[in-house]
CSV table of C-alpha atoms in Angstrom, one decimal:
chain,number,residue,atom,x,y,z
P,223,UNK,CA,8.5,-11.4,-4.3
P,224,UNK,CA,5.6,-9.0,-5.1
P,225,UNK,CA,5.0,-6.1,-2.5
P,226,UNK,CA,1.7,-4.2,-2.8
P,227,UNK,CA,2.2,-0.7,-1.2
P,228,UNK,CA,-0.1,1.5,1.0
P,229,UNK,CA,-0.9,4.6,0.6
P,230,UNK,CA,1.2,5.6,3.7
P,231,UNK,CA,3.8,3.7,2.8
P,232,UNK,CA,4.0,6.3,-0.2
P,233,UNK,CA,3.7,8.9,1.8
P,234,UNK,CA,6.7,7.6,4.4
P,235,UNK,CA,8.4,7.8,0.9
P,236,UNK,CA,8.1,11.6,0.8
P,237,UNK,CA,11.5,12.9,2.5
P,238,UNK,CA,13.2,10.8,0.0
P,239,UNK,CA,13.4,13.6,-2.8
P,240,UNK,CA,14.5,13.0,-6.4
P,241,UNK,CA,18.0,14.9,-6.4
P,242,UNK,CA,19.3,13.8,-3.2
P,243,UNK,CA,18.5,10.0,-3.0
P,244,UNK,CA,18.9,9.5,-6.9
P,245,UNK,CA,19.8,5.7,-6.2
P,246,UNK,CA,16.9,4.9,-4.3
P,247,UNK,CA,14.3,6.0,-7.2
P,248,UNK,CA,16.9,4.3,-9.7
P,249,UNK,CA,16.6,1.5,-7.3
P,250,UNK,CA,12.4,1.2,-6.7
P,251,UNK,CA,12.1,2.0,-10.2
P,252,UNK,CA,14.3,-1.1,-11.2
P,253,UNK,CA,11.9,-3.1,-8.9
P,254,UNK,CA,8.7,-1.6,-10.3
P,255,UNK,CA,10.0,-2.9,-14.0
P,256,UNK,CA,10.6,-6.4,-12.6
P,257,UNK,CA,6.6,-6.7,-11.3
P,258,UNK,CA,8.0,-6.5,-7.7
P,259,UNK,CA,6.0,-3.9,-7.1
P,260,UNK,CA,2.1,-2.9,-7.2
P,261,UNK,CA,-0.7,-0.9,-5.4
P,262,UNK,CA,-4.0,-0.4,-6.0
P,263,UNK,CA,-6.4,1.8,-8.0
P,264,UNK,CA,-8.1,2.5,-3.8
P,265,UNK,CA,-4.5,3.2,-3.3
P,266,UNK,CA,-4.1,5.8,-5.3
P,267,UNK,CA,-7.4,7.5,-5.1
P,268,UNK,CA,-6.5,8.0,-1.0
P,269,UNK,CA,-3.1,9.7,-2.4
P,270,UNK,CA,-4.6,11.4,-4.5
P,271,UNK,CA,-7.0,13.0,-1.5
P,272,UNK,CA,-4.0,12.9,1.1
P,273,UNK,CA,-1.5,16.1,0.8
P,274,UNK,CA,-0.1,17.0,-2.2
P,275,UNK,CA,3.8,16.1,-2.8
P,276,UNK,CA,6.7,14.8,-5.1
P,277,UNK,CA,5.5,11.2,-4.9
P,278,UNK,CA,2.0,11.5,-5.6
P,279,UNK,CA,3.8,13.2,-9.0
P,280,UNK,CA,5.4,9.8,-9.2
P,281,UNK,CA,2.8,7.6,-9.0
P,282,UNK,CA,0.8,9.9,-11.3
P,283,UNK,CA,3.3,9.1,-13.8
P,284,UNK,CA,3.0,5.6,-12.7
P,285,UNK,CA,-0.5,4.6,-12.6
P,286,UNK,CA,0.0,1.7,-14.4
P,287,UNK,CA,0.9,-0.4,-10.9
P,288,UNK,CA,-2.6,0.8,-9.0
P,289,UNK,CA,-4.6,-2.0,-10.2
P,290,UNK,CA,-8.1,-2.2,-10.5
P,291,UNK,CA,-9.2,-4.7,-8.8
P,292,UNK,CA,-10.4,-8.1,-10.3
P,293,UNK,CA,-13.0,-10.8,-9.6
P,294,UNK,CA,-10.4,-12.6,-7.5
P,295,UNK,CA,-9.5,-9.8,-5.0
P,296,UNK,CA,-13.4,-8.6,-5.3
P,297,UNK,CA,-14.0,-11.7,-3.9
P,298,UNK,CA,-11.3,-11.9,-1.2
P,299,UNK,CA,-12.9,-8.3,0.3
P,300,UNK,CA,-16.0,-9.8,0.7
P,301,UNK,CA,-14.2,-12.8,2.5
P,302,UNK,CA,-12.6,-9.7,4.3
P,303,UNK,CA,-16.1,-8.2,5.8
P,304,UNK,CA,-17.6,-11.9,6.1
P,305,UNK,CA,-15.9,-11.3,9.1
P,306,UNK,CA,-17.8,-8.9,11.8
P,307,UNK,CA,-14.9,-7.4,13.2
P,308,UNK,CA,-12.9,-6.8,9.7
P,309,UNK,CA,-16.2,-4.5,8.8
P,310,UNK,CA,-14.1,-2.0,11.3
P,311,UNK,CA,-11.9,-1.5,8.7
P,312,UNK,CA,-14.2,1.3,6.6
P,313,UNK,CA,-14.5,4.0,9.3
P,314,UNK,CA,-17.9,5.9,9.8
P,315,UNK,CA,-16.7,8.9,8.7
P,316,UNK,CA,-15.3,7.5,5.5
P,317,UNK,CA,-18.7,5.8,5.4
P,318,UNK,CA,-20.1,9.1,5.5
P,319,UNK,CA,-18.2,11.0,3.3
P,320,UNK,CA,-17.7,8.4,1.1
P,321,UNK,CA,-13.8,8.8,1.0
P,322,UNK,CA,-11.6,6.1,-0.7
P,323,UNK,CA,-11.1,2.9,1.2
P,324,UNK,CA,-7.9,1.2,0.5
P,325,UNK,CA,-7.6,-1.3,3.2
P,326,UNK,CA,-9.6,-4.6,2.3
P,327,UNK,CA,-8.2,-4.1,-1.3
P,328,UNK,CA,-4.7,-3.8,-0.6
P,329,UNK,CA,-4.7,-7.2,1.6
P,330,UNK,CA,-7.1,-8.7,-1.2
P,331,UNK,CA,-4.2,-7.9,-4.0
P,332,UNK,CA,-1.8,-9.1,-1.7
P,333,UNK,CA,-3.5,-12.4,-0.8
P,334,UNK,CA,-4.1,-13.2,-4.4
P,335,UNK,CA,-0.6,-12.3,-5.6
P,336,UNK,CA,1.3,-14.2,-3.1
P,337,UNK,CA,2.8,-11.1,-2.0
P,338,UNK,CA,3.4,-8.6,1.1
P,339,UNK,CA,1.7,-6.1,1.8
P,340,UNK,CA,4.0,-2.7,2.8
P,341,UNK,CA,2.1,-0.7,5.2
P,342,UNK,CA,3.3,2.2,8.0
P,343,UNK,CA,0.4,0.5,10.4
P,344,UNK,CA,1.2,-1.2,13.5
P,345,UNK,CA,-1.2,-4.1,14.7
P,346,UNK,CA,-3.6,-2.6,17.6
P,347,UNK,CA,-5.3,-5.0,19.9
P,348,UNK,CA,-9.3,-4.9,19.5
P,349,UNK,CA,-9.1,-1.9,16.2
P,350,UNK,CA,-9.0,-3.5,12.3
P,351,UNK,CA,-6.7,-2.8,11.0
P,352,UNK,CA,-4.3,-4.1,8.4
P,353,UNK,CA,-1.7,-5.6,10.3
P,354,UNK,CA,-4.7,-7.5,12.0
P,355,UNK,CA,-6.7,-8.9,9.1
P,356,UNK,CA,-2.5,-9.8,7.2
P,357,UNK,CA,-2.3,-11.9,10.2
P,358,UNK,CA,-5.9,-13.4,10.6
P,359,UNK,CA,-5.2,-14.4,6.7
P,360,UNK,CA,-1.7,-15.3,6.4
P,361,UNK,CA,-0.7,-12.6,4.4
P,362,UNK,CA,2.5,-11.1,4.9
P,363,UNK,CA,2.8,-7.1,6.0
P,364,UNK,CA,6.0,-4.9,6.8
P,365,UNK,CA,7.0,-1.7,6.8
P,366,UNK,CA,9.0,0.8,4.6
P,367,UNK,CA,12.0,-0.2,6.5
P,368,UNK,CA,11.4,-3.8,6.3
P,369,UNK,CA,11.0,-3.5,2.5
P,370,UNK,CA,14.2,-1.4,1.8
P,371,UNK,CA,16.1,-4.7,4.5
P,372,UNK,CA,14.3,-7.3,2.4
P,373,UNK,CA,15.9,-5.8,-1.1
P,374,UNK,CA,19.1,-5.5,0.7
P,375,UNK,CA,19.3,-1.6,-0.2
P,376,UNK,CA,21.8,0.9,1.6
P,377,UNK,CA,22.3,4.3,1.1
């Protein structure tokens, strides 16, 4: 299974510090080798933006996972905003000060890769979001704590 991670799904990642849950970096790292796991270049640019700690170090050092992304997922966005609603996704004031966008790309990876997205949103009736336009496409989306059930990790 491929899971293509969020930005706030890195973030929710942030409590889990180096020296005092060693197995669970051993662990995520192990599944980052094995192509489980991947993000995107969008990804990483709102991370980059967002507040500054241990794990944006981490994927600094890791860059090779956010993707850039290709004809195929270029083409799924636009499938994305080819619906109205979806265009909700890129807020106005994103739109106006020209902040990254992660959203469309993240589900577009995801689609393309057969995988799941990992995301900290929760669906909200009548607001895009990425919960929403998973389901409208069949992609799969869970959370942090979904992910860390689906690998079978304890700690």
């Amino acid at each position: 299974m491929i899971y293509v991670f969020d930005a706030n799904s890195f973030s929710e990642m942030s409590p889990y510090f180096p020296d005092i849950f060693p197995t669970f970096w051993t662990r995520f790292e192990e599944a980052l080798e094995d192509g489980e796991i991947t993000s995107t270049r969008e990804v990483l640019r709102e991370l980059i933006d967002g507040p500054q700690h241990h794990v944006l170090d981490w994927c600094n050092r890791n860059k090779a996972i956010f993707a850039t992304p290709d004809a195929q997922e270029t083409a799924f966005v636009a499938k994305i905003f080819a619906v109205p609603h979806f265009r909700g996704l890129i807020g106005e004031k994103q739109r106006l000060r020209g902040t990254p966008v992660a959203d469309p790309f993240l589900i577009a990876r995801a689609s393309v890769l057969n995988g799941t997205v990992v995301s900290e949103e929760s669906p909200k009736p009548n607001k895009p979001n990425i919960p929403g336009v998973c389901q409208h496409f069949g992609v799969p989306c869970i959370k942090l704590g979904d992910f860390l059930r689906a690998k079978g990790w304890s700690f």
